[in-house]
Amino acid sequence: MELDTRFPELPKTVRINQDLKRGQFLEALSDIPPGVIVCCERGLSITLSPTRCRFCASKEILLNSSTCQQCESSTNCASITRIQDGLQERLQKFGFLELALRIVLSHSAEEITEVIQKFSSRKKFPITSSNKRRFELVANLQGNKAAPIDSIGVDNLLDELVDRLEQCDSPWISMPDYRKRFKEAIRFVMERLPDNAHSIFDVDQIAQIHDMHAFAEESSWILHREVTRALEGQSASHRVHSSQQPIALGLFPISSLINHSCHPNTYSYTNGNMMIYRSRGIRKGDEITDSYGPNIWNHTLEERRVHTARRGFDCWCSACENSICLQNVLEGTTDGDYLTDEECLLDADQLEPDFDTLIRKFRRISQRCTPGNQELDRFAHFIVAMGVRKGDLDLSSEALKILWKSLEARNLLLCPERGFVAHAQALILKEKWERSKDEAVLQQCQKSFFSALVAYRTFFGCDGLFAKELTDSFTGIFV
């Protein structure tokens, strides 16, 4: 993949664009196949977990240390450590102050001062950043001067930090009026953090968290949880685990340009303090979008509007502008102009959909639509869970096969969704085998089990939560 020379976080197939309605956003310059990385950005972060590197959130920390080998040898990390050591607890009392300090100390004083002056005179400016001008990315993020800051407490702590700058011979002290400029820089960054900072969760924790924009919002994740609950008679509420705290808090300026959509064309996840976005299939000229939580698969239109209102913005995606949600599609009440000819097949019956009606629609659509059709995939997710609740495991298995063919058609067999679909199929085949004791069914179950296990271990680690859940479900059978 050839990278952009100015923005190495992006491939050359993606550019930063701007208009009055959306502000700055990312746009595809060519068709981007599913699974291809469209943004890969290492953020500036503070680590909240004592078992991770304090700078990059890596698991590989040195013995009797709070840093990894790479950060231990970094002169910038060493400088930050000298300045803030002993002040962490006080820094954390003021919200984003610790993260703001880390961001300011990670850029040159001259660059920050110049960018702040440029920004104050023009309010907004086109990003012209190069590898040597990274603070422009931070400066151009949306600010929030209304963010509450304890002025007296912050000023007192900033005075101590400035004293540390002098003791550590920081480059800041060579700037004229550096005490005032340093405080101005900290406040400038703090104004931009409330609306743009990301909480970073361990991949093993994602299944425990509501309203995450990464894998927890994948309909396939919901799918295998629904199947598990239905087969095991569990409550419909999410299981709550003891550890639900983020491992780190970070700022990803390029990733912050990816706007929300309730019908996103990427999926995202983190690896340490690295944010990665992969394509679901993006056409040339399309805006690159991600879900900040609400989406058309798991939320009603009203729920989506409430979610986005709480975050302080209105969603302008085509699904919201056309009042689209999955229930509309299943009931055939969606505006046909928004849907393709294949998707309009869902409108074949104008009756209130019952189980038999949905099955007829599903089978008719599955015969006519090609593998990879998005509406067919969503309908298949619905049918899997419905089949399990109604006790029709053959129907659920049939729908899962369609989802598997869709993964093949979209070149997504090397992705986490493969594990979710195979996991659900293994659970259903396990139930069928326990009813029939048919060895052929057991062999199919074993194949699905190992397919899911390989995917989970590849993406979430051998000891990850998903792999553990899978092996726990099949203890005494395959493990």
Short mmCIF file of C-alpha atoms in Angstrom, two decimals:
data_model
loop_
_atom_site.label_atom_id
_atom_site.label_comp_id
_atom_site.label_asym_id
_atom_site.label_seq_id
_atom_site.Cartn_x
_atom_site.Cartn_y
_atom_site.Cartn_z
CA MET A 1 0.00 0.00 0.00
CA GLU A 2 1.50 3.33 -1.11
CA LEU A 3 1.26 6.02 1.59
CA ASP A 4 0.59 9.73 1.27
CA THR A 5 3.87 11.65 1.61
CA ARG A 6 2.33 14.43 3.74
CA PHE A 7 0.07 12.18 5.81
CA PRO A 8 1.67 8.75 6.24
CA GLU A 9 -1.38 7.70 8.26
CA LEU A 10 -3.32 7.59 4.98
CA PRO A 11 -2.88 5.66 1.73
CA LYS A 12 -2.66 7.59 -1.54
CA THR A 13 -6.20 6.43 -2.34
CA VAL A 14 -7.54 8.76 0.40
CA ARG A 15 -7.39 12.53 0.71
CA ILE A 16 -8.52 15.23 3.14
CA ASN A 17 -11.34 17.31 1.67
CA GLN A 18 -13.55 20.09 3.02
CA ASP A 19 -16.99 21.59 2.49
CA LEU A 20 -19.35 23.87 4.41
CA LYS A 21 -21.70 21.11 5.55
CA ARG A 22 -19.21 18.54 6.85
CA GLY A 23 -16.13 20.63 7.49
CA GLN A 24 -13.00 18.55 6.90
CA PHE A 25 -13.48 14.91 6.01
CA LEU A 26 -11.73 11.99 4.31
CA GLU A 27 -12.65 11.10 0.74
CA ALA A 28 -11.81 8.03 -1.37
CA LEU A 29 -9.95 8.82 -4.60
CA SER A 30 -10.58 5.35 -6.01
CA ASP A 31 -12.59 2.23 -5.19
CA ILE A 32 -11.23 0.63 -2.00
CA PRO A 33 -11.93 -3.12 -1.63
CA PRO A 34 -13.20 -4.55 1.68
CA GLY A 35 -10.52 -5.28 4.26
CA VAL A 36 -8.02 -2.69 2.98
CA ILE A 37 -6.61 -0.27 5.58
CA VAL A 38 -7.76 3.32 4.95
CA CYS A 39 -6.22 4.95 8.03
CA CYS A 40 -3.58 3.76 10.49
CA GLU A 41 -2.61 6.34 13.09
CA ARG A 42 -0.51 6.18 16.24
CA GLY A 43 -1.98 8.63 18.71
CA LEU A 44 -0.54 10.64 21.57
CA SER A 45 -1.92 8.97 24.67
CA ILE A 46 -1.85 8.59 28.43
CA THR A 47 -2.18 5.10 29.84
CA LEU A 48 -4.68 4.36 32.59
CA SER A 49 -3.80 0.69 33.12
CA PRO A 50 -0.89 -0.15 35.47
CA THR A 51 -0.07 -3.23 33.36
CA ARG A 52 0.57 -1.22 30.16
CA CYS A 53 3.37 1.08 29.04
CA ARG A 54 2.62 4.55 30.36
CA PHE A 55 3.30 6.12 26.95
CA CYS A 56 2.14 3.75 24.19
CA ALA A 57 -0.14 1.31 26.09
CA SER A 58 1.97 -1.66 24.96
CA LYS A 59 1.66 -4.91 26.92
CA GLU A 60 5.42 -5.50 26.63
CA ILE A 61 6.59 -3.45 29.62
CA LEU A 62 10.04 -3.97 31.11
CA LEU A 63 10.47 -5.77 34.42
CA ASN A 64 10.02 -3.40 37.40
CA SER A 65 9.22 -0.56 35.00
CA SER A 66 6.17 1.29 33.69
CA THR A 67 7.46 1.60 30.12
CA CYS A 68 8.25 -0.66 27.17
CA GLN A 69 11.72 -1.02 25.66
CA GLN A 70 11.05 1.45 22.84
CA CYS A 71 9.68 4.20 25.10
CA GLU A 72 12.42 3.56 27.68
CA SER A 73 15.02 4.51 25.07
CA SER A 74 13.08 7.56 23.76
CA THR A 75 14.56 10.93 24.70
CA ASN A 76 11.14 12.58 24.39
CA CYS A 77 9.58 10.09 26.81
CA ALA A 78 12.47 10.60 29.23
CA SER A 79 11.95 14.36 29.12
CA ILE A 80 8.21 14.03 29.76
CA THR A 81 8.89 11.66 32.66
CA ARG A 82 11.24 14.15 34.36
CA ILE A 83 8.72 16.97 34.05
CA GLN A 84 5.58 15.18 35.25
CA ASP A 85 6.93 12.56 37.68
CA GLY A 86 5.22 12.84 41.04
CA LEU A 87 2.40 14.97 39.66
CA GLN A 88 0.27 12.27 37.98
CA GLU A 89 -2.45 12.17 40.63
CA ARG A 90 -2.86 15.94 40.60
CA LEU A 91 -2.81 16.04 36.79
CA GLN A 92 -5.58 13.45 36.61
CA LYS A 93 -7.85 15.60 38.80
CA PHE A 94 -8.16 18.12 35.98
CA GLY A 95 -9.60 15.89 33.30
CA PHE A 96 -7.59 16.22 30.11
CA LEU A 97 -4.71 18.19 31.60
CA GLU A 98 -2.28 15.23 31.66
CA LEU A 99 -3.03 14.37 28.03
CA ALA A 100 -2.72 18.04 27.02
CA LEU A 101 0.66 18.22 28.73
CA ARG A 102 1.89 15.13 26.88
CA ILE A 103 0.73 16.54 23.53
CA VAL A 104 2.42 19.91 24.13
CA LEU A 105 5.69 18.30 25.25
CA SER A 106 5.67 16.06 22.17
CA HIS A 107 5.88 19.03 19.76
CA SER A 108 8.47 21.76 19.46
CA ALA A 109 7.82 25.02 21.28
CA GLU A 110 8.49 27.03 18.11
CA GLU A 111 5.98 25.04 16.06
CA ILE A 112 3.25 25.28 18.70
CA THR A 113 3.71 29.03 19.15
CA GLU A 114 3.65 29.68 15.41
CA VAL A 115 0.57 27.52 14.82
CA ILE A 116 -1.37 29.11 17.70
CA GLN A 117 -0.64 32.58 16.33
CA LYS A 118 -1.66 31.50 12.83
CA PHE A 119 -4.83 29.90 14.14
CA SER A 120 -5.88 32.89 16.27
CA SER A 121 -5.70 35.17 13.25
CA ARG A 122 -7.62 32.91 10.82
CA LYS A 123 -9.70 30.65 13.09
CA LYS A 124 -9.59 27.84 10.52
CA PHE A 125 -6.99 27.05 7.89
CA PRO A 126 -6.41 24.28 5.37
CA ILE A 127 -4.20 21.51 6.69
CA THR A 128 -0.78 21.84 5.06
CA SER A 129 0.92 19.53 7.50
CA SER A 130 4.09 17.62 6.81
CA ASN A 131 5.94 15.26 9.12
CA LYS A 132 7.57 18.34 10.66
CA ARG A 133 4.32 20.27 11.10
CA ARG A 134 2.12 17.86 13.02
CA PHE A 135 0.67 20.35 15.52
CA GLU A 136 -1.45 21.87 12.74
CA LEU A 137 -3.54 18.69 12.87
CA VAL A 138 -4.25 19.24 16.56
CA ALA A 139 -4.95 22.95 16.13
CA ASN A 140 -7.49 22.39 13.39
CA LEU A 141 -9.72 20.16 15.52
CA GLN A 142 -12.99 21.56 16.82
CA GLY A 143 -12.46 23.42 20.10
CA ASN A 144 -14.74 23.86 23.09
CA LYS A 145 -13.98 26.93 25.19
CA ALA A 146 -16.97 26.15 27.38
CA ALA A 147 -15.18 23.09 28.80
CA PRO A 148 -15.09 23.59 32.60
CA ILE A 149 -11.59 24.19 33.93
CA ASP A 150 -10.70 24.97 37.55
CA SER A 151 -8.65 28.06 36.76
CA ILE A 152 -6.99 28.42 40.16
CA GLY A 153 -6.08 24.74 40.46
CA VAL A 154 -4.86 24.53 36.88
CA ASP A 155 -2.81 27.73 37.18
CA ASN A 156 -1.10 26.50 40.35
CA LEU A 157 -0.24 23.17 38.78
CA LEU A 158 0.95 24.81 35.57
CA ASP A 159 3.26 27.02 37.63
CA GLU A 160 4.84 23.88 39.08
CA LEU A 161 5.17 22.37 35.61
CA VAL A 162 6.87 25.52 34.32
CA ASP A 163 9.32 25.27 37.21
CA ARG A 164 10.04 21.70 36.10
CA LEU A 165 10.70 23.01 32.56
CA GLU A 166 13.42 25.21 33.98
CA GLN A 167 14.93 22.41 36.07
CA CYS A 168 15.00 20.04 33.07
CA ASP A 169 16.41 22.68 30.71
CA SER A 170 13.44 22.25 28.36
CA PRO A 171 13.57 23.96 24.92
CA TRP A 172 10.54 25.96 26.07
CA ILE A 173 12.66 28.16 28.32
CA SER A 174 14.47 29.60 25.29
CA MET A 175 11.18 31.10 24.07
CA PRO A 176 10.42 34.76 24.95
CA ASP A 177 7.75 35.01 27.65
CA TYR A 178 7.78 31.19 27.81
CA ARG A 179 5.72 30.88 31.01
CA LYS A 180 2.74 32.62 29.39
CA ARG A 181 3.19 30.81 26.06
CA PHE A 182 3.42 27.38 27.71
CA LYS A 183 0.19 27.90 29.69
CA GLU A 184 -1.52 29.24 26.57
CA ALA A 185 -0.48 26.09 24.67
CA ILE A 186 -1.84 23.79 27.39
CA ARG A 187 -5.21 25.55 27.43
CA PHE A 188 -5.31 25.64 23.62
CA VAL A 189 -4.97 21.84 23.51
CA MET A 190 -7.36 21.22 26.42
CA GLU A 191 -10.13 23.05 24.54
CA ARG A 192 -9.85 20.48 21.73
CA LEU A 193 -9.75 17.30 23.78
CA PRO A 194 -13.36 16.93 25.06
CA ASP A 195 -14.80 16.59 21.54
CA ASN A 196 -11.93 14.67 19.96
CA ALA A 197 -10.12 12.39 22.44
CA HIS A 198 -10.70 8.62 22.14
CA SER A 199 -10.98 6.08 24.93
CA ILE A 200 -8.82 3.07 24.09
CA PHE A 201 -10.09 -0.34 25.19
CA ASP A 202 -8.30 -3.67 25.18
CA VAL A 203 -9.69 -5.89 22.43
CA ASP A 204 -10.55 -8.44 25.13
CA GLN A 205 -12.80 -5.84 26.78
CA ILE A 206 -14.74 -4.78 23.70
CA ALA A 207 -17.37 -7.48 24.23
CA GLN A 208 -18.09 -5.97 27.66
CA ILE A 209 -18.65 -2.38 26.56
CA HIS A 210 -21.86 -0.75 25.30
CA ASP A 211 -21.86 1.82 22.53
CA MET A 212 -18.31 1.33 21.22
CA HIS A 213 -17.53 2.28 17.62
CA ALA A 214 -15.33 -0.77 17.06
CA PHE A 215 -16.29 -4.46 17.00
CA ALA A 216 -18.99 -4.21 19.66
CA GLU A 217 -21.13 -2.37 17.12
CA GLU A 218 -20.65 -5.05 14.45
CA SER A 219 -23.98 -6.78 13.85
CA SER A 220 -22.14 -10.08 13.69
CA TRP A 221 -20.93 -9.57 17.27
CA ILE A 222 -24.53 -9.09 18.32
CA LEU A 223 -25.36 -12.17 16.27
CA HIS A 224 -23.21 -14.68 18.07
CA ARG A 225 -24.21 -13.23 21.47
CA GLU A 226 -27.90 -13.56 20.55
CA VAL A 227 -27.37 -17.16 19.45
CA THR A 228 -25.46 -17.98 22.63
CA ARG A 229 -28.18 -16.52 24.85
CA ALA A 230 -31.00 -18.21 22.97
CA LEU A 231 -29.36 -21.64 23.07
CA GLU A 232 -28.24 -21.40 26.67
CA GLY A 233 -31.37 -19.64 27.98
CA GLN A 234 -29.47 -16.61 29.21
CA SER A 235 -30.92 -13.20 29.97
CA ALA A 236 -31.13 -10.75 27.07
CA SER A 237 -29.10 -8.20 29.01
CA HIS A 238 -25.37 -7.90 28.38
CA ARG A 239 -23.15 -9.66 30.86
CA VAL A 240 -21.26 -7.21 33.04
CA HIS A 241 -17.64 -7.98 33.82
CA SER A 242 -15.48 -6.53 36.53
CA SER A 243 -13.07 -4.67 34.26
CA GLN A 244 -14.76 -2.13 31.99
CA GLN A 245 -12.29 0.72 32.13
CA PRO A 246 -10.33 1.98 29.12
CA ILE A 247 -6.63 1.13 29.12
CA ALA A 248 -5.68 4.54 27.73
CA LEU A 249 -6.90 7.90 26.50
CA GLY A 250 -5.51 9.27 23.26
CA LEU A 251 -5.81 11.94 20.60
CA PHE A 252 -5.84 10.84 16.95
CA PRO A 253 -6.04 14.02 14.83
CA ILE A 254 -6.35 12.28 11.44
CA SER A 255 -8.85 9.73 12.74
CA SER A 256 -10.92 12.59 14.15
CA LEU A 257 -11.57 13.69 10.56
CA ILE A 258 -13.53 10.47 9.94
CA ASN A 259 -17.14 11.52 10.44
CA HIS A 260 -19.94 9.44 11.91
CA SER A 261 -22.46 7.56 9.81
CA CYS A 262 -25.21 5.21 10.95
CA HIS A 263 -24.38 3.21 7.82
CA PRO A 264 -20.53 3.31 7.99
CA ASN A 265 -18.20 2.04 5.28
CA THR A 266 -15.29 1.21 7.62
CA TYR A 267 -14.77 -0.70 10.84
CA SER A 268 -12.16 0.39 13.38
CA TYR A 269 -10.15 -1.05 16.23
CA THR A 270 -7.10 -0.23 18.34
CA ASN A 271 -3.78 -1.97 18.91
CA GLY A 272 -2.10 -0.28 21.86
CA ASN A 273 -2.28 3.41 20.96
CA MET A 274 -2.62 2.65 17.23
CA MET A 275 -6.03 3.33 15.64
CA ILE A 276 -6.76 1.26 12.54
CA TYR A 277 -9.64 1.64 10.06
CA ARG A 278 -10.42 -1.00 7.44
CA SER A 279 -12.74 -0.64 4.47
CA ARG A 280 -16.09 -2.42 4.25
CA GLY A 281 -16.08 -1.60 0.53
CA ILE A 282 -15.82 2.08 -0.50
CA ARG A 283 -16.57 3.64 -3.89
CA LYS A 284 -14.53 6.40 -5.52
CA GLY A 285 -15.76 9.81 -4.34
CA ASP A 286 -17.45 8.45 -1.20
CA GLU A 287 -16.76 9.99 2.18
CA ILE A 288 -15.00 7.60 4.56
CA THR A 289 -17.18 7.12 7.63
CA ASP A 290 -17.26 5.19 10.89
CA SER A 291 -19.95 4.64 13.51
CA TYR A 292 -19.49 6.53 16.78
CA GLY A 293 -21.96 4.12 18.37
CA PRO A 294 -25.45 4.17 16.82
CA ASN A 295 -26.07 2.32 13.56
CA ILE A 296 -28.98 1.10 11.47
CA TRP A 297 -28.48 -2.56 12.43
CA ASN A 298 -28.82 -2.25 16.20
CA HIS A 299 -30.72 1.00 16.85
CA THR A 300 -34.05 2.50 15.89
CA LEU A 301 -34.11 5.87 14.16
CA GLU A 302 -35.15 7.58 17.40
CA GLU A 303 -32.35 5.88 19.36
CA ARG A 304 -29.82 7.02 16.79
CA ARG A 305 -31.02 10.61 17.00
CA VAL A 306 -30.80 10.56 20.80
CA HIS A 307 -27.26 9.12 20.65
CA THR A 308 -25.99 11.77 18.25
CA ALA A 309 -27.76 14.60 20.08
CA ARG A 310 -25.96 13.62 23.28
CA ARG A 311 -22.69 13.93 21.38
CA GLY A 312 -23.62 17.38 20.15
CA PHE A 313 -24.16 16.83 16.42
CA ASP A 314 -26.77 15.85 13.85
CA CYS A 315 -26.12 12.86 11.61
CA TRP A 316 -26.34 13.63 7.87
CA CYS A 317 -25.84 10.10 6.59
CA SER A 318 -28.23 8.87 3.90
CA ALA A 319 -29.90 6.47 6.35
CA CYS A 320 -30.85 9.31 8.72
CA GLU A 321 -31.83 11.74 5.96
CA ASN A 322 -34.16 9.08 4.55
CA SER A 323 -35.34 7.83 7.99
CA ILE A 324 -33.95 4.34 7.40
CA CYS A 325 -33.66 1.65 10.06
CA LEU A 326 -33.54 -2.12 9.79
CA GLN A 327 -37.09 -2.55 11.06
CA ASN A 328 -38.36 -0.29 8.24
CA VAL A 329 -36.59 -2.46 5.72
CA LEU A 330 -37.91 -5.72 7.17
CA GLU A 331 -41.47 -4.38 7.26
CA GLY A 332 -41.25 -2.97 3.74
CA THR A 333 -42.00 0.62 4.81
CA THR A 334 -38.78 2.16 3.50
CA ASP A 335 -38.68 4.71 0.71
CA GLY A 336 -37.96 2.61 -2.37
CA ASP A 337 -35.96 5.41 -4.02
CA TYR A 338 -33.24 4.90 -1.41
CA LEU A 339 -32.95 1.14 -1.97
CA THR A 340 -31.55 -0.76 -4.93
CA ASP A 341 -33.76 -3.03 -7.05
CA GLU A 342 -32.55 -6.06 -5.13
CA GLU A 343 -33.22 -4.42 -1.78
CA CYS A 344 -36.73 -3.42 -2.86
CA LEU A 345 -37.58 -7.12 -2.90
CA LEU A 346 -38.00 -6.69 0.84
CA ASP A 347 -41.13 -4.68 0.01
CA ALA A 348 -42.79 -7.66 -1.73
CA ASP A 349 -45.33 -8.09 1.08
CA GLN A 350 -47.14 -5.16 2.64
CA LEU A 351 -48.41 -7.26 5.54
CA GLU A 352 -47.19 -6.98 9.13
CA PRO A 353 -44.28 -9.44 9.00
CA ASP A 354 -44.72 -12.67 10.93
CA PHE A 355 -42.17 -15.46 11.10
CA ASP A 356 -43.47 -17.36 8.06
CA THR A 357 -43.66 -14.16 6.00
CA LEU A 358 -40.09 -13.27 6.88
CA ILE A 359 -38.89 -16.74 5.90
CA ARG A 360 -40.58 -16.46 2.51
CA LYS A 361 -39.06 -13.03 1.94
CA PHE A 362 -35.66 -14.24 3.05
CA ARG A 363 -35.61 -17.25 0.74
CA ARG A 364 -36.90 -15.23 -2.20
CA ILE A 365 -34.25 -12.56 -1.70
CA SER A 366 -31.44 -15.06 -1.11
CA GLN A 367 -32.23 -16.67 -4.48
CA ARG A 368 -32.15 -13.38 -6.37
CA CYS A 369 -29.42 -11.38 -4.62
CA THR A 370 -25.73 -12.01 -5.20
CA PRO A 371 -23.50 -12.88 -2.20
CA GLY A 372 -22.25 -9.74 -0.48
CA ASN A 373 -25.48 -7.75 -0.87
CA GLN A 374 -25.58 -5.67 2.32
CA GLU A 375 -29.34 -5.78 2.85
CA LEU A 376 -29.33 -9.55 2.36
CA ASP A 377 -26.60 -9.82 5.00
CA ARG A 378 -28.60 -7.76 7.50
CA PHE A 379 -31.70 -9.79 6.82
CA ALA A 380 -29.65 -12.98 7.34
CA HIS A 381 -28.46 -11.72 10.75
CA PHE A 382 -32.07 -11.17 11.76
CA ILE A 383 -33.15 -14.61 10.49
CA VAL A 384 -30.36 -16.40 12.39
CA ALA A 385 -31.49 -15.02 15.75
CA MET A 386 -35.17 -15.45 14.88
CA GLY A 387 -34.62 -19.07 13.81
CA VAL A 388 -32.91 -19.89 17.09
CA ARG A 389 -35.70 -18.32 19.14
CA LYS A 390 -38.30 -20.27 17.16
CA GLY A 391 -36.32 -23.50 17.40
CA ASP A 392 -35.71 -23.72 13.63
CA LEU A 393 -31.97 -24.43 13.70
CA ASP A 394 -31.88 -25.50 10.05
CA LEU A 395 -33.11 -22.06 9.04
CA SER A 396 -30.48 -20.36 11.22
CA SER A 397 -27.77 -22.56 9.74
CA GLU A 398 -28.99 -21.70 6.23
CA ALA A 399 -28.74 -17.97 6.98
CA LEU A 400 -25.24 -18.38 8.42
CA LYS A 401 -24.09 -20.10 5.22
CA ILE A 402 -25.26 -17.04 3.30
CA LEU A 403 -23.23 -14.81 5.61
CA TRP A 404 -20.17 -17.01 5.06
CA LYS A 405 -20.60 -16.77 1.28
CA SER A 406 -20.85 -13.01 1.70
CA LEU A 407 -17.49 -12.95 3.49
CA GLU A 408 -15.97 -14.92 0.63
CA ALA A 409 -17.50 -12.60 -1.98
CA ARG A 410 -16.20 -9.51 -0.19
CA ASN A 411 -12.74 -11.00 0.40
CA LEU A 412 -13.26 -10.79 4.17
CA LEU A 413 -12.36 -14.30 5.31
CA LEU A 414 -9.33 -12.81 7.06
CA CYS A 415 -11.27 -10.54 9.41
CA PRO A 416 -12.86 -10.77 12.88
CA GLU A 417 -16.33 -11.22 11.36
CA ARG A 418 -15.24 -14.64 10.13
CA GLY A 419 -14.84 -15.73 13.76
CA PHE A 420 -18.25 -14.40 14.77
CA VAL A 421 -20.09 -16.17 11.95
CA ALA A 422 -18.21 -19.44 12.47
CA HIS A 423 -18.82 -19.22 16.25
CA ALA A 424 -22.57 -18.86 15.76
CA GLN A 425 -22.58 -21.74 13.27
CA ALA A 426 -20.64 -23.95 15.71
CA LEU A 427 -23.13 -23.23 18.51
CA ILE A 428 -26.09 -24.13 16.32
CA LEU A 429 -24.45 -27.31 15.02
CA LYS A 430 -23.55 -28.28 18.58
CA GLU A 431 -27.21 -28.00 19.57
CA LYS A 432 -28.26 -30.04 16.51
CA TRP A 433 -25.68 -32.73 17.35
CA GLU A 434 -26.84 -32.94 20.96
CA ARG A 435 -30.37 -33.55 19.68
CA SER A 436 -29.49 -36.07 16.96
CA LYS A 437 -26.04 -37.49 17.89
CA ASP A 438 -25.30 -37.48 14.15
CA GLU A 439 -21.51 -37.78 13.62
CA ALA A 440 -21.70 -35.87 10.32
CA VAL A 441 -23.17 -32.89 12.19
CA LEU A 442 -20.41 -33.17 14.81
CA GLN A 443 -17.74 -33.02 12.08
CA GLN A 444 -19.33 -29.89 10.61
CA CYS A 445 -19.45 -28.41 14.11
CA GLN A 446 -15.77 -29.17 14.64
CA LYS A 447 -14.87 -27.44 11.37
CA SER A 448 -16.78 -24.28 12.37
CA PHE A 449 -15.29 -24.38 15.88
CA PHE A 450 -11.69 -24.42 14.63
CA SER A 451 -12.42 -21.76 12.01
CA ALA A 452 -13.72 -19.45 14.75
CA LEU A 453 -10.82 -20.30 17.06
CA VAL A 454 -8.22 -19.45 14.39
CA ALA A 455 -9.90 -16.08 13.70
CA TYR A 456 -10.21 -15.19 17.40
CA ARG A 457 -6.60 -16.08 18.18
CA THR A 458 -5.38 -14.19 15.12
CA PHE A 459 -7.17 -10.93 15.96
CA PHE A 460 -7.62 -11.04 19.75
CA GLY A 461 -4.79 -13.27 20.99
CA CYS A 462 -4.65 -16.85 22.25
CA ASP A 463 -5.83 -15.84 25.72
CA GLY A 464 -8.42 -13.30 24.56
CA LEU A 465 -11.99 -13.11 25.80
CA PHE A 466 -13.53 -14.35 22.55
CA ALA A 467 -11.26 -17.41 22.33
CA LYS A 468 -11.96 -18.21 25.99
CA GLU A 469 -15.73 -17.96 25.50
CA LEU A 470 -15.54 -20.26 22.50
CA THR A 471 -13.43 -22.93 24.22
CA ASP A 472 -15.59 -22.74 27.36
CA SER A 473 -18.67 -23.49 25.24
CA PHE A 474 -17.06 -26.62 23.80
CA THR A 475 -15.24 -27.98 26.85
CA GLY A 476 -15.60 -31.75 26.87
CA ILE A 477 -16.33 -31.90 23.14
CA PHE A 478 -13.29 -30.53 21.29
CA VAL A 479 -11.20 -29.17 24.18
#
